[in-house]
CSV table of C-alpha atoms in Angstrom, one decimal:
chain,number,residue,atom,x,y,z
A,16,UNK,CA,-35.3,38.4,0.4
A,17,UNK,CA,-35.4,41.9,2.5
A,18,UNK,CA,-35.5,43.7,-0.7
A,19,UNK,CA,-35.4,47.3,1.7
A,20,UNK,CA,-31.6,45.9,2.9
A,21,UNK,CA,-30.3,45.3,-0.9
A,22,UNK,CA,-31.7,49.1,-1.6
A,23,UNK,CA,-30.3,50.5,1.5
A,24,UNK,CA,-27.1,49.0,0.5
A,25,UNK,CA,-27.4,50.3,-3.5
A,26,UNK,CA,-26.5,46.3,-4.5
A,27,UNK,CA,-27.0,45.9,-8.2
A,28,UNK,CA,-28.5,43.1,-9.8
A,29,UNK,CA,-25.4,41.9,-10.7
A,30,UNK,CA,-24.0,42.2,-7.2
A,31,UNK,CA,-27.0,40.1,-5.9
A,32,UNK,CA,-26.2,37.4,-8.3
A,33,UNK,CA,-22.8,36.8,-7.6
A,34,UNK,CA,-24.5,36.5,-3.7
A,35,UNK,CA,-27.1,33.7,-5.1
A,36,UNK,CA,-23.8,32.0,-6.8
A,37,UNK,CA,-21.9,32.2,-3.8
A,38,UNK,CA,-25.2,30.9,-2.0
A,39,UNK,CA,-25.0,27.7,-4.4
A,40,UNK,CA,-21.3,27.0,-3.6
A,41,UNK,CA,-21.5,27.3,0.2
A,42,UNK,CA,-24.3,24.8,0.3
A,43,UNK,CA,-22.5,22.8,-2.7
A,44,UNK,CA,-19.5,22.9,-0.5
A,45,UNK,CA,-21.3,22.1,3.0
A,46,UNK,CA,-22.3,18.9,2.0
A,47,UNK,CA,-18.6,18.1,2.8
A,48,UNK,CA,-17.4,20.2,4.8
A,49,UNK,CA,-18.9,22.0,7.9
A,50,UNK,CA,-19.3,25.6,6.7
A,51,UNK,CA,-22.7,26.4,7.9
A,52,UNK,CA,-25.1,23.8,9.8
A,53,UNK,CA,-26.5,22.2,7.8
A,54,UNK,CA,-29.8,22.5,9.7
A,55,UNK,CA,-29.5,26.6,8.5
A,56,UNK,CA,-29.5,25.8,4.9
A,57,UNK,CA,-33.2,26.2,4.4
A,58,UNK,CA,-32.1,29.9,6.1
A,59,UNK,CA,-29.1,30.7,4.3
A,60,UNK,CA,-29.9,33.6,2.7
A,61,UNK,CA,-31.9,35.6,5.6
A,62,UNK,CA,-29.9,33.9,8.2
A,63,UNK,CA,-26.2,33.9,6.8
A,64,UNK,CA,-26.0,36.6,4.3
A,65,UNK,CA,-28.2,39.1,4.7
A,66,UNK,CA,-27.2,39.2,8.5
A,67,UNK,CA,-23.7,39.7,7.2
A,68,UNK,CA,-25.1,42.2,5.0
A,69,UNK,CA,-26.3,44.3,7.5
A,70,UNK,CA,-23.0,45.3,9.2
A,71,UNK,CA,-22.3,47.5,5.6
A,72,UNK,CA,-25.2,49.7,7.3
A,73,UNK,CA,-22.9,50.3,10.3
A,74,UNK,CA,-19.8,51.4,7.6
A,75,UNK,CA,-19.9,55.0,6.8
A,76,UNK,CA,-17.0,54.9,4.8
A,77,UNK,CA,-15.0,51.1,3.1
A,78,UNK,CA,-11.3,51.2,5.1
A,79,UNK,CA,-8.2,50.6,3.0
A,80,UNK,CA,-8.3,47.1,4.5
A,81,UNK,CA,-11.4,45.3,6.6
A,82,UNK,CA,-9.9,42.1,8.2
A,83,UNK,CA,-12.8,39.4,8.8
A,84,UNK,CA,-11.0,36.9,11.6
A,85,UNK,CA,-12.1,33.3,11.4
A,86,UNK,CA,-14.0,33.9,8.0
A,87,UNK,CA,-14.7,30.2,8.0
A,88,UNK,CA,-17.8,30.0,5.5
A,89,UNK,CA,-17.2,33.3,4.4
A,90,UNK,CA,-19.3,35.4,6.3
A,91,UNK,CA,-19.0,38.2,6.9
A,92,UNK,CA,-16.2,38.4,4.7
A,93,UNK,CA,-16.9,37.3,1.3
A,94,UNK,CA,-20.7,38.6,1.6
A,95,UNK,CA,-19.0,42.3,2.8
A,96,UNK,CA,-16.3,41.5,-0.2
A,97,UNK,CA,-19.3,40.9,-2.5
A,98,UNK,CA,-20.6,44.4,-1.4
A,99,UNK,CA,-17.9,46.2,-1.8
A,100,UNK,CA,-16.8,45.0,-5.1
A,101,UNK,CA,-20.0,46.0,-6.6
A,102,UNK,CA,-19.8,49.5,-5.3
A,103,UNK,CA,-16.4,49.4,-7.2
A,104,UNK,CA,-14.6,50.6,-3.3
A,105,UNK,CA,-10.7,49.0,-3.4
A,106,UNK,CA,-11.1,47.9,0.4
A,107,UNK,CA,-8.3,45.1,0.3
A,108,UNK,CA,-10.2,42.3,2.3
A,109,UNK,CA,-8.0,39.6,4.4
A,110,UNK,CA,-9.8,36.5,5.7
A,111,UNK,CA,-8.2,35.1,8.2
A,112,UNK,CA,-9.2,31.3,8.6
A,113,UNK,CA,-6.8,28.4,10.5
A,114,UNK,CA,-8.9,25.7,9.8
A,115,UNK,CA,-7.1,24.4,5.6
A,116,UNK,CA,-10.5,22.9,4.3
A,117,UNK,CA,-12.4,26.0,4.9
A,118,UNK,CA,-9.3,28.4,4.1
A,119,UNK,CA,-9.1,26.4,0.5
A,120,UNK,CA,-13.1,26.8,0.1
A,121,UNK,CA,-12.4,30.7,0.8
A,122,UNK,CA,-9.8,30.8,-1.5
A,123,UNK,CA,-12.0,29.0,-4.4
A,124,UNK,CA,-15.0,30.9,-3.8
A,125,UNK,CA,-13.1,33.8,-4.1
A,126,UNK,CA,-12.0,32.4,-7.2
A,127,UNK,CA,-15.4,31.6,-8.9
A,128,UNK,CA,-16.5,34.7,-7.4
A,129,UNK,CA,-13.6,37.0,-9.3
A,130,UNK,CA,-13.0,38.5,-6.4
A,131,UNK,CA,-9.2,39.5,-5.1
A,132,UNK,CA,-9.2,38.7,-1.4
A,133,UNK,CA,-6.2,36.9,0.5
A,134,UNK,CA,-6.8,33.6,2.9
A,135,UNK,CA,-4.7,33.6,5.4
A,136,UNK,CA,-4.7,30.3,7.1
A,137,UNK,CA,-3.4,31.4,10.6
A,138,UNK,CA,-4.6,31.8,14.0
A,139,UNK,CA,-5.9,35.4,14.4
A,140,UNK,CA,-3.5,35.3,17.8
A,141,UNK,CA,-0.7,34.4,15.9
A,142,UNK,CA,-1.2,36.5,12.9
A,143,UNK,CA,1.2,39.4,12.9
A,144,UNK,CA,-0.7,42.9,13.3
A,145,UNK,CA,-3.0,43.6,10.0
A,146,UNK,CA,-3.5,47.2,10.7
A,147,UNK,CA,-6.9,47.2,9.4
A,148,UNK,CA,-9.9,49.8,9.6
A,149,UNK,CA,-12.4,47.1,10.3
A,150,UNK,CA,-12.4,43.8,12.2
A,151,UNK,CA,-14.9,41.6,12.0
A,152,UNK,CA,-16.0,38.1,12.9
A,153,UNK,CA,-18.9,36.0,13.6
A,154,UNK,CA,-19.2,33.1,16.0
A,155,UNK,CA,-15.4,32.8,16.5
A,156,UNK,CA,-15.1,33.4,20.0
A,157,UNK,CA,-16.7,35.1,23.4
A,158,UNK,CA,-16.4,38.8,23.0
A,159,UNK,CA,-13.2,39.3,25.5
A,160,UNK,CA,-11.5,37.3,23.1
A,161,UNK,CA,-12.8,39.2,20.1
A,162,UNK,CA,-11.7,42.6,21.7
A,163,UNK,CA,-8.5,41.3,22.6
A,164,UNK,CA,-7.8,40.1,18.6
A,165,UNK,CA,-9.2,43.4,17.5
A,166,UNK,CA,-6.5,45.1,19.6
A,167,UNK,CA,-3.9,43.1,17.8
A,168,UNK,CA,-5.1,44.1,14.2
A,169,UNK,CA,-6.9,47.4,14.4
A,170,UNK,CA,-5.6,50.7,13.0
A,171,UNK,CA,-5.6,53.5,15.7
A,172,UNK,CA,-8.3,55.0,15.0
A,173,UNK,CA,-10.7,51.6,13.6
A,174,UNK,CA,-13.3,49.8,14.6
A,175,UNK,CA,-14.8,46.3,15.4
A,176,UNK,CA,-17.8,44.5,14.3
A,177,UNK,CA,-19.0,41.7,16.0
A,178,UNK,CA,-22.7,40.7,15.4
A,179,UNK,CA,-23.7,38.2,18.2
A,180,UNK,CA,-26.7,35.6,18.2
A,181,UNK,CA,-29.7,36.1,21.0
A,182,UNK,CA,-27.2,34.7,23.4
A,183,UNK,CA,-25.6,38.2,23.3
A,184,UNK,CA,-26.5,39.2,26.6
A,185,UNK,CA,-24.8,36.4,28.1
A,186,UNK,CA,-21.6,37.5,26.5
């Protein structure tokens, strides 16, 4: 655990426990359905959420709304809504997920995890404009595409985060 990142990010105890739980329910959960590979499990904590943790250092201030587009296992959504929470910020985050089986594994972990976040299980193309301060996603689709959705549900004024893999420069 990169201890430095939790500090840097002022995550409480409590806030890095409700991460471990959420831990235990994505791999619980990927046993049936395809949230992470399940060849990343052994990694899911440096690999999944702190990486999704990281993008808080690139948020000066938390937007009214952040809108994390094809949230599928939850990150970054529910890692940045675990954040957030337990800085006490009222950020009002909307995952947007079309596939149902991961949408309804958002919606329980967000449950379990007492946190007040809305699934929406449409296509971030179709989705009607979310006006958010932040976009995010991760792995959803080739950067073009990702511009072209953050168009569609930015604020004037926001701003996009897309962490990419080492295939980045290819992108």
């Amino acid at each position: 655990m990169d201890q430095d990142l939790w500090n840097s990010l002022g995550t409480t105890p409590e806030g890095i426990e409700r991460l471990r739980f959420f831990a235990a329910l994505v791999e619980k959960w990927t046993q049936r359905i395809n949230l992470v590979a399940k060849s990343t499990l052994p990694e899911l904590w440096t690999r999944h959420i702190e990486d999704s943790a990281r993008l808080m250092r690139a948020v000066d201030a938390p937007p009214a709304l952040w809108a994390d587009l094809g949230a599928g296992g939850g990150f970054p959504g529910l890692v940045i809504a675990v954040i957030l929470a337990d800085r006490g910020a009222a950020t009002r985050m909307v995952l947007v997920e079309s596939d149902q089986r991961k949408a309804t594994f958002l919606r329980e972990a967000a449950r379990q995890l007492g946190l007040a976040v809305e699934v929406r299980s449409e296509r971030a193309e179709i989705l009607p404009p979310l006006g958010a301060g932040i976009v995010s996603a991760r792995a959803l689709a080739p950067l073009e595409v990702l511009c072209g959705f953050a168009h569609r549900h930015l604020l004037a004024g926001g701003y996009a985060l897309f962490p990419k893999g080492e295939n980045h420069l290819a992108e």
